[in-house]
Short mmCIF file of C-alpha atoms in Angstrom, two decimals:
data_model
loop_
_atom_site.label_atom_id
_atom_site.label_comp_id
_atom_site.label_asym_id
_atom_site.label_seq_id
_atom_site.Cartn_x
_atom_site.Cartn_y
_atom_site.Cartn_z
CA UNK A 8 37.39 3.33 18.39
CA UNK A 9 40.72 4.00 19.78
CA UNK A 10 39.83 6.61 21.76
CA UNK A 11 36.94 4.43 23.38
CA UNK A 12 38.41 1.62 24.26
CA UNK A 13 41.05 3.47 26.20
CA UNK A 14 38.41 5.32 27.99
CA UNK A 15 37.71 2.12 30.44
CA UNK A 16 41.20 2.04 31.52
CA UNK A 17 42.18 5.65 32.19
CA UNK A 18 38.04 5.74 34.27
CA UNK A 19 39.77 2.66 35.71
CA UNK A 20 43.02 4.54 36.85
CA UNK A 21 41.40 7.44 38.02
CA UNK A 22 39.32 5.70 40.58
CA UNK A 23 42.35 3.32 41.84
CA UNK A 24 44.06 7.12 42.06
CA UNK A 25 41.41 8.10 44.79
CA UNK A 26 40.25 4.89 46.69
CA UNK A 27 43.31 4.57 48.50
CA UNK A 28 42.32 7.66 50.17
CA UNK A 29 38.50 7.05 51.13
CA UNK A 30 39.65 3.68 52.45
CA UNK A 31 41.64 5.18 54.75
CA UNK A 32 38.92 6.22 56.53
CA UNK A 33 35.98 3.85 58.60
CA UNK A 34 32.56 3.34 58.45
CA UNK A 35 32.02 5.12 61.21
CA UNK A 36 34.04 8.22 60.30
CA UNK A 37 32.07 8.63 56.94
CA UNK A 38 28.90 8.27 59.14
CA UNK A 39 30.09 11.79 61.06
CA UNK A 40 31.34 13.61 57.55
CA UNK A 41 27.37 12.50 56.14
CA UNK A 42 26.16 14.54 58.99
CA UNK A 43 28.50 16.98 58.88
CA UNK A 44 27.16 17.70 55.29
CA UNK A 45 23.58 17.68 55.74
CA UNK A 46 23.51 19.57 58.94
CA UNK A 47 25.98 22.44 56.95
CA UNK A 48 23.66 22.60 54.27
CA UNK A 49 20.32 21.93 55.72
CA UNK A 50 22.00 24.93 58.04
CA UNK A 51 22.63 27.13 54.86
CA UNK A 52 19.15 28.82 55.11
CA UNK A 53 18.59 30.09 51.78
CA UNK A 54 20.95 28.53 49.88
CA UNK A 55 20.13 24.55 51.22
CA UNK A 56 18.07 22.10 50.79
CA UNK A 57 14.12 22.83 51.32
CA UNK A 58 12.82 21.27 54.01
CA UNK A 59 9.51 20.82 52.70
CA UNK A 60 10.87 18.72 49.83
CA UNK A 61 13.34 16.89 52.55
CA UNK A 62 9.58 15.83 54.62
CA UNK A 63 8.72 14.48 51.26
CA UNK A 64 11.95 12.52 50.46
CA UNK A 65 11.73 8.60 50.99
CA UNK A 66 15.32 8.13 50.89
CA UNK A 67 18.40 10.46 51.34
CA UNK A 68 21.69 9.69 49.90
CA UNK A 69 24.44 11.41 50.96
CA UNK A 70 27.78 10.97 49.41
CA UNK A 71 30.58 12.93 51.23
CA UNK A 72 33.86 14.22 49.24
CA UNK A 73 33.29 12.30 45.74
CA UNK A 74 36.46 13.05 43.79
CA UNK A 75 36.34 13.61 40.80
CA UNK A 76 39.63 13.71 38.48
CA UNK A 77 40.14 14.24 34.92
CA UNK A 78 42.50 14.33 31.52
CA UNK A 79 40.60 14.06 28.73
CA UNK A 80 38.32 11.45 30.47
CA UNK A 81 37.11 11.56 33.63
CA UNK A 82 36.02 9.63 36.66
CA UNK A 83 34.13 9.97 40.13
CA UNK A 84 34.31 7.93 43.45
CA UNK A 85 32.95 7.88 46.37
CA UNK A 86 31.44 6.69 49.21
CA UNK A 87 28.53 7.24 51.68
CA UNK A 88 25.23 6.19 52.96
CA UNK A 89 21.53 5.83 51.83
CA UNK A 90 18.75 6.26 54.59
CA UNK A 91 15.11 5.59 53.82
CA UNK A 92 12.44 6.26 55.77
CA UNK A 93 10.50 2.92 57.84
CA UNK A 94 7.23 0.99 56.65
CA UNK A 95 5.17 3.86 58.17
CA UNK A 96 7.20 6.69 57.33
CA UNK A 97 7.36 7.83 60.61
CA UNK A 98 11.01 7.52 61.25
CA UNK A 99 14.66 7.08 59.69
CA UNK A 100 15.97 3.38 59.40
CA UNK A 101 19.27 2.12 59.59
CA UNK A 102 21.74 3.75 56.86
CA UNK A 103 22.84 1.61 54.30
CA UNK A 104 26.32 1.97 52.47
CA UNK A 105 26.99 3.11 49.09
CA UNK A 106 29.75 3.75 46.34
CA UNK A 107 29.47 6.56 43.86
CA UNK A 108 31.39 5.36 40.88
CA UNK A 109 31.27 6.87 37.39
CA UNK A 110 33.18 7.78 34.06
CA UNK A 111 32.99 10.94 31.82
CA UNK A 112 33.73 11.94 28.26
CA UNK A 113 34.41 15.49 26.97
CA UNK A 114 36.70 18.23 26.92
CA UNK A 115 37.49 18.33 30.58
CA UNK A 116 40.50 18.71 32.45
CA UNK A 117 41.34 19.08 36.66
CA UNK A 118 39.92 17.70 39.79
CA UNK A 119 37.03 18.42 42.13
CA UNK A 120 35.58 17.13 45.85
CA UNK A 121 32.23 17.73 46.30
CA UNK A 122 29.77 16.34 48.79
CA UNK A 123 26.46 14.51 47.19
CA UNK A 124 23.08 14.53 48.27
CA UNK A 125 20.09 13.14 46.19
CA UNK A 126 16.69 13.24 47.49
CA UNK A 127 14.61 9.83 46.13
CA UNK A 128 10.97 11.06 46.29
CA UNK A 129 9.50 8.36 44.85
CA UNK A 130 8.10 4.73 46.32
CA UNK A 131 9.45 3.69 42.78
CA UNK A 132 12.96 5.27 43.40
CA UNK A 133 13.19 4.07 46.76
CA UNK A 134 13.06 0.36 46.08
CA UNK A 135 15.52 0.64 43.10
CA UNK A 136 17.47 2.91 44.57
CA UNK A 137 18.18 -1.03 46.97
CA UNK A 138 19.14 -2.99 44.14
CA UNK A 139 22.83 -3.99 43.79
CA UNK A 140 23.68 -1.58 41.50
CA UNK A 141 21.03 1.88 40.48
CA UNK A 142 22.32 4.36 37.36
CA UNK A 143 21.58 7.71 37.99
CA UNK A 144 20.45 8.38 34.57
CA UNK A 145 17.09 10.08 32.64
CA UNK A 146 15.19 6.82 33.34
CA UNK A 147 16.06 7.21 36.97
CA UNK A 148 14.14 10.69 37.00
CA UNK A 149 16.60 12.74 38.45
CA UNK A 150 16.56 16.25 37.81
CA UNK A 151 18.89 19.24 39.91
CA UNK A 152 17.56 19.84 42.72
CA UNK A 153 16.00 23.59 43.60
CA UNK A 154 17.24 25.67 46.51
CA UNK A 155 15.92 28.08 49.46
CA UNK A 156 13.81 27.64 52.28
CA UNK A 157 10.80 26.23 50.64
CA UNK A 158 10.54 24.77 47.57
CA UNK A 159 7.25 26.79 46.36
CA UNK A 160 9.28 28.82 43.67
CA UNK A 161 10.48 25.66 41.81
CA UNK A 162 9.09 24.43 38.35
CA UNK A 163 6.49 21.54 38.74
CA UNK A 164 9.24 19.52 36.77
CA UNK A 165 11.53 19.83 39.51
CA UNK A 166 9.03 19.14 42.20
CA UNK A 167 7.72 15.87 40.29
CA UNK A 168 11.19 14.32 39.65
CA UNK A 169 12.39 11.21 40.95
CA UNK A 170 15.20 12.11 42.44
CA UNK A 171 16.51 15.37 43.25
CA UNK A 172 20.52 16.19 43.28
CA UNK A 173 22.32 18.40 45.16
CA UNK A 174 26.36 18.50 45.13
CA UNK A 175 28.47 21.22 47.30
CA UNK A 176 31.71 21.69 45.52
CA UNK A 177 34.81 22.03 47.16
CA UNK A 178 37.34 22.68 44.33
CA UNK A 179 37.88 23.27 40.93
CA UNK A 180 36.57 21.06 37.86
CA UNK A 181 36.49 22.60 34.07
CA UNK A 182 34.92 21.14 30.79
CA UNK A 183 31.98 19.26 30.12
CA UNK A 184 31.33 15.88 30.81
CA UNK A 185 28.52 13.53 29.84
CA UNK A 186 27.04 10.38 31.40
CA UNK A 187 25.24 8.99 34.63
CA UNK A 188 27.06 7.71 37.91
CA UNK A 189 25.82 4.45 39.37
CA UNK A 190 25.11 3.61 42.88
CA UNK A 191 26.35 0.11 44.16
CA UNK A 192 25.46 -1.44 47.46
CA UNK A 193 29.03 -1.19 49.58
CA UNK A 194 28.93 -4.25 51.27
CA UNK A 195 32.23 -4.13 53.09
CA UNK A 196 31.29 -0.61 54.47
CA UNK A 197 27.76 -2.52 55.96
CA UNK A 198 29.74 -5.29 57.37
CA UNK A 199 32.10 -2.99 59.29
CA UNK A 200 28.47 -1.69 60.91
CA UNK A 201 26.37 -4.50 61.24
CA UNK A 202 29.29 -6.99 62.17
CA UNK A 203 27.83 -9.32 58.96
CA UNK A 204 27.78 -8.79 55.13
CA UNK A 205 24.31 -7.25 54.46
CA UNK A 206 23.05 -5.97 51.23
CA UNK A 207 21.11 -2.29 51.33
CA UNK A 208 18.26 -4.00 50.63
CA UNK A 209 18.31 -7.03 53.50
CA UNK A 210 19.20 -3.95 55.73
CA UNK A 211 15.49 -2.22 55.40
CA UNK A 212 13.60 -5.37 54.42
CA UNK A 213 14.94 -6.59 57.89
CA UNK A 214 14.75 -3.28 59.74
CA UNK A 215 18.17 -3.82 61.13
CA UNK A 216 18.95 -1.44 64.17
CA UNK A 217 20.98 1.77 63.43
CA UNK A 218 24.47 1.40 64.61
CA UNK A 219 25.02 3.33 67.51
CA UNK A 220 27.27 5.63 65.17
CA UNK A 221 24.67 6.59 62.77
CA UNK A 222 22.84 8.24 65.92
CA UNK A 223 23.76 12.24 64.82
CA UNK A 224 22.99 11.51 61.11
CA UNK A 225 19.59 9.77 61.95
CA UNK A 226 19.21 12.82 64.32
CA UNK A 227 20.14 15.61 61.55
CA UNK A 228 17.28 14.07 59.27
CA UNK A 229 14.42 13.52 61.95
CA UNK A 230 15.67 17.39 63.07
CA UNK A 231 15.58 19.27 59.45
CA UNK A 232 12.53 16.34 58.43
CA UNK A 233 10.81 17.87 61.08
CA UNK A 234 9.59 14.60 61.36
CA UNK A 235 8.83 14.81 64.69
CA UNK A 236 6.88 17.34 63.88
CA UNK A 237 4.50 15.13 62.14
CA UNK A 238 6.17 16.79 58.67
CA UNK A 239 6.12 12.82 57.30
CA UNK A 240 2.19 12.90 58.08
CA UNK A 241 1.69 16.53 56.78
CA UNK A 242 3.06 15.03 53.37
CA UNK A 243 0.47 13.00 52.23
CA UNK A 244 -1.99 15.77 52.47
CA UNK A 245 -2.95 17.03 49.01
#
């Protein structure tokens, strides 16, 4: 009992340890390091994302530089953006800000950054993934996402998942934790964009206008979507 109750806490700690950091930062900034990240990997060739399974995603969250810190217990944070495709799937919409919060248990001890990228490929997924707050968990479907340039070579339980996650590390983590992050709607991150507080979901229901900042990361997808293409079209095939 003891050693739960001082779990909350220590999570609590950890995450006040890192924010100061990620706040540092603006809106706009984390807008460039999301693109940044998903043109490196989507650049990667046979070690990123498939872009046949990107032509199917509804949404893409990407998450740059969640830290992760532990001693004993654990905790992640961080911040980024959700994009989801418009009413006809035929284009990006307007990103919508995140946080990445979470809390482990297990023999685990260090810190890690890695960047985040889940893949919602799901109608279902899509519209919970704009609720206030969405658990990454094994109700939410999500399963690790497969590599290479085509996803052909994956299980069928891979390609029929939910979501699909993806994380780049970019330091050192040992031990084994248990438990799902949550995704919460950052509404002080979508005020600094759309000059008003907005939740995730008013931002699509509304089809707000992408901030002038989001332009590369809106490009990045349509590019590696091949959505101009008509990849978006070619996905409802059969």
């Amino acid at each position: 009992m003891t050693r739960f109750t001082s779990f909350v806490p220590v999570t609590a700690a950890l995450v006040l340890m890192v924010a100061p950091a990620l706040r540092a930062e603006s809106a706009s900034d984390r807008l460039q390091e999301a693109a940044t990240v998903l043109e490196e990997v989507m650049q990667a060739g046979d070690k990123g994302i498939p872009t046949d399974l990107l032509e199917r995603a509804h949404c893409v969250v990407i998450v740059p530089g969640v830290k992760k810190l532990a001693l004993g217990v654990g905790g992640k944070y961080g911040r980024g953006f959700s994009v989801c495709r418009t009413a006809d799937h035929k284009a990006w919409g307007a990103p919508a800000a995140v946080r990445m919060e979470g809390g482990s248990i297990g023999w685990q001890i260090g810190g890690s950054e890695s960047d985040v990228i889940l893949l919602v490929m799901t109608e279902t997924g899509a519209r919970r993934l704009l609720d206030s707050k969405f658990t990454l968990d094994a109700n939410a479907g999500v399963a690790a996402g497969p590599v290479g340039r085509t996803a052909q070579a994956s299980t069928d339980a891979k390609l029929t998942a939910g979501i699909l996650s993806y994380s780049r590390s970019r330091g050192l983590f040992a031990g084994l934790s248990v438990g799902g992050a949550t995704l919460r709607n950052d509404l002080d991150e979508n005020k600094e964009l759309y000059g008003k507080e907005m939740t995730n979901k008013q931002i699509v229901a509304q089809n707000v206008a992408p901030p002038e900042t989001a332009g590369r990361l809106i490009s990045a997808l349509t590019k590696y979507s091949r959505t101009e293409a008509g990849g978006a079209e070619r996905t409802r095939k059969p």
